Amino acid sequence: MSEILLQIDGKKVTAKEGMTILEAARSVGVSIPTLCDHEKLAPYGACRVCTVEADARGTTNLVAACLQPVENDLVVRTRSEKVDKIRKVLLEQMLAHAPDSEELQELAQVYGADKDRFEAESSFCILCGLCVRYCAEVKKKHAVGFFDRGAKREIDFIPEVAIRECWDCKECFPLCPTSALQAAYVLTEALMSPPASSTKGCNSCG
Amino acid sequence: MPRINSSAELDALRQEILSQRDPDQPCLTLCSGSACHATGCGKVAAAIEEEMESQGVADDVHFRRTGCHGFCEQGPIVVIYPEGICYLKVKPEDIAEIISETIKEKKIIERLLYVDPNSGENTTLEEDIPFYKNQERLVLGFNLKIDPKSLEDYLAVGGYQALVKTLFEMTPEQVVGEVKDANLRGRGGAGFPSGVKWDFARKAPGDKKYVVVNCDEGDPGAYMDRSLMEGNPYGVLEGLMIGAYAIGSNEGYVYVRQEYPLAVDNLEIAIKKAEDYGLLGQDILGSGFDFTVKVHRGAGAFICGEETSLLKSLEGLPGEPNARPPFPATKGLWGKPTNINNVETWSNIPLIISKGADFFNSIGTEKSKGTKIFSLVGKVNNTGLVEVPMGATLRDIIYKIGGGVPGEKKFKAVQTGGPSGGCIPENLLDTKVDFDELTQAGAMMGSGGMIVMDEDTCLVDLARYFLAFLSDESCGKCNPCREGIRQMLKILTNITKGLGTESDLELLLELAETTKGASLCALGKTAPNPVLSTLRYFKDEYEAHIKEQRCPALSCKALIAFYIEPDKCKACGACFKQCPAEAIEGGKKRIHVIDQDKCTRCGSCVDACPKAFGAVKVMSGEPVPVAIAEEARNLG
Ligand SMILES: Cc1cc2nc3c(=O)[nH]c(=O)nc-3n(C[C@H](O)[C@H](O)[C@H](O)COP(=O)(O)O)c2cc1C
Ligand code: SF4
């Protein structure tokens, strides 16, 4: 793998080909905020709070640091007036869903986001997809998934799978930056009959 | 059907087909695109076959069902060659006369001719009708000449010559070079230089590569790609094969939306015929080039038109965009280098190869070459598909081809570029059709949607409509697009209800900036366009809604009221009968009065009131006068 030389917030950084800007930044101790990033999961690029400014070949672009590969001579600014403004609005939009999320509130402080700027939304979920991706990529169970598209997109447990898998796992719960996941599970649980014995399958069919 | 094994055999077949065709033989064509199917071309076709038989001309007259001619609101269209006599809105009962009078006696049937809505004059020949006369139909023109079910027809008009030239006279590098030199830019939306893209795919390492046709065409109201696919699938396939040869691919996919059954049918027939002739498959024309193509029906989601979503959907995964890079050219379908182009882009390829890059460069503007097909709809006299050279002005399209705005109404704006395009006002009508000029004007070329609006359209409501579409049709994955559109839509909805505040406009700009700047794919990056362009050119309309509770177009229901002017009402009762809400107090010889609380603002009364009286007034931004006193309501 060849080495790539770039600049992040004025620091000269040596990175490996194939690395993302986020990885390169972390390697030199520059922190970029993220919400949907997770060390065990493939980069996803949904929350976009990792948006940074990058100059390459004479043009400046806004890119998601978690997905954008490094390239030679790239000049990255992880904070700028523009970047901060975008992060502020993104956080405000998510706070309309999850005003009590600690993770969001911490970032809101940094970027001056007002949690009441937008009218409260009925769903708490910010669709970071951590639960869905963790269940699919790490546990390979697909017990929770995305449904519908556009403004109606939501996460939900698939009862047939959840009844078998979730009771003893629940590893996705702590990943959730809001209380939405647990709520969705509780609802699913209410809909399915509680498993008689969680570790064994149904007696009659083995 | 014999397999054709060499270019000489193909030439021989072409000559044989041509020798059997007498250019002077009467030929009657009927357009049979989806639009005309809707207006009953099937029955017209049956009538033509029947009458040709019963009037004894079946052997002397050739009957051809072609693809869409583009002048869809006037369909079904019958054109009689060699003269080119054009009959519009033809019904089955007209056919007997067409055959006995026009075919046999060479007499023109006046009532079926095109009538100019402004001058009232008739036009006999298709080529003289202003709608066609002002177009340059380099690509769409084939639709008039061939039966899409006949590969022989395509050969007769010079089909597959470009493929022969490609396979036997050009190296893949030369093909890519020619497309680069032609400066062809993608017709699917972004206008990316096709030759450059082909070069990426050609140079990308890997022995398996794919070529893909994007026929998802999700823009509401647009049907350029459908018409090309229905009318001349051979042209698309020929372009695709040339592209495959150029990048080193042996396998192609055509992604067609489910709602286009005729396009799928015609394409499948074309593939079958090409396979039978050996124009698809192994060792095509003995050149050593192998190529197969498969058709995939997309479920019809707008976002599946975005290239990375489309490829995922082809793989059987949910259609959600991927970040680029990696671009499909390096990592596309099943991770292999893939070149994806729009239907119209592919359709331009045979032309470029046959006629050369210089010819293509002779048409258009400095940075946009060739022609572009638009689907011209809305408040314009002639709606349909129009193909113009790049550089034509919007004014020419709307007035010379489209015949202007119907009725006494005033033109207000033209929206180009699909749901995330923009609105262009009257004073910019001389803007040229050019990728960069349209973008500079705050709109975009998009894939070719063009909607004309008159003074009755509220542009705040229009922006709301497009954002509602995008809000439903985005994939919903990323926050700036999903949430940004959600918030902008809420604000726009409030404004159209008269609930907007002065800070809303600032907020809209801030949200637009975030959505445009931070979204993952081009849907989100362009989604604020409808808001930004209307705010740029029609800010006064937003302000009227917010500050005066007034909708200048008299269209936003929450801000308008209907009022019967007592001195104009003649108590005819027309409005009373039409009102579905029973909101009108009528009575014999009594001045009619609208109960504002019951009125649903449907506007039936305005339409019902005789023009001569014009007693119903539509009001906005001013208080409705107090209803006339009961005792004053008696007339005469
Ligand atoms: C939301 C969205 C929808 C799109 N829909 C279409 C479509 O229906 N047809 C199309 O050809 N391109 C569509 N595109 C553009 C494609 O992503 C891609 O740029 C195009 O297929 C490339 O072909 P071209 O270079 O020949 O234009 C869409 C893009 C976006 C962002
Ligand atoms: S910009 Fe919109 S459509 Fe594109 S990935 Fe994000 S949510 Fe999906």
GROMACS .gro file of C-alpha atoms and ligand atoms in nm, chain A residues 45-46 48 150 153, chain B residues 303 306 309 319-322 470 473-482 485 515 518-525, ligand 2:
model
   41
   45GLY     CA    1  -2.239   0.793   0.604
   46ALA     CA    2  -2.591   0.865   0.725
   48ARG     CA    3  -2.325   1.346   0.815
  150GLY     CA    4  -3.799   0.898   0.256
  153ARG     CA    5  -3.820   0.551   0.694
  509ILE     CA    6  -3.423   0.690  -0.614
  512GLU     CA    7  -2.959   0.720  -0.919
  515SER     CA    8  -2.897   0.267  -0.620
  525GLY     CA    9  -3.204   0.065  -0.381
  526GLU     CA   10  -3.005   0.298  -0.161
  527PRO     CA   11  -2.727   0.518  -0.291
  528ASN     CA   12  -2.365   0.447  -0.210
  676LEU     CA   13  -3.875   1.431  -0.281
  679GLU     CA   14  -3.904   0.944  -0.275
  680SER     CA   15  -3.566   0.993  -0.112
  681CYS     CA   16  -3.421   0.674   0.028
  682GLY     CA   17  -3.432   0.826   0.375
  683LYS     CA   18  -3.086   0.713   0.472
  684CYS     CA   19  -2.904   1.035   0.534
  685ASN     CA   20  -2.996   1.304   0.780
  686PRO     CA   21  -2.952   1.627   0.579
  687CYS     CA   22  -3.171   1.503   0.296
  688ARG     CA   23  -3.444   1.330   0.495
  691ILE     CA   24  -3.654   1.817   0.325
  721THR     CA   25  -2.916   1.974   0.266
  724ALA     CA   26  -2.405   1.759   0.337
  725SER     CA   27  -2.629   1.506   0.160
  726LEU     CA   28  -2.487   1.179   0.042
  727CYS     CA   29  -2.623   1.163  -0.310
  728ALA     CA   30  -2.737   1.399  -0.581
  729LEU     CA   31  -3.101   1.371  -0.476
  730GLY     CA   32  -3.028   1.552  -0.153
  731LYS     CA   33  -2.768   1.778  -0.306
  844SF4     S1   34  -2.926   1.228  -0.017
  844SF4    FE1   35  -3.135   1.150   0.021
  844SF4     S2   36  -3.164   0.997  -0.135
  844SF4    FE2   37  -2.945   1.037  -0.127
  844SF4     S3   38  -2.865   0.889   0.021
  844SF4    FE3   39  -2.920   1.067   0.140
  844SF4     S4   40  -3.133   1.027   0.207
  844SF4    FE4   41  -3.088   0.885   0.043
   0.00000   0.00000   0.00000
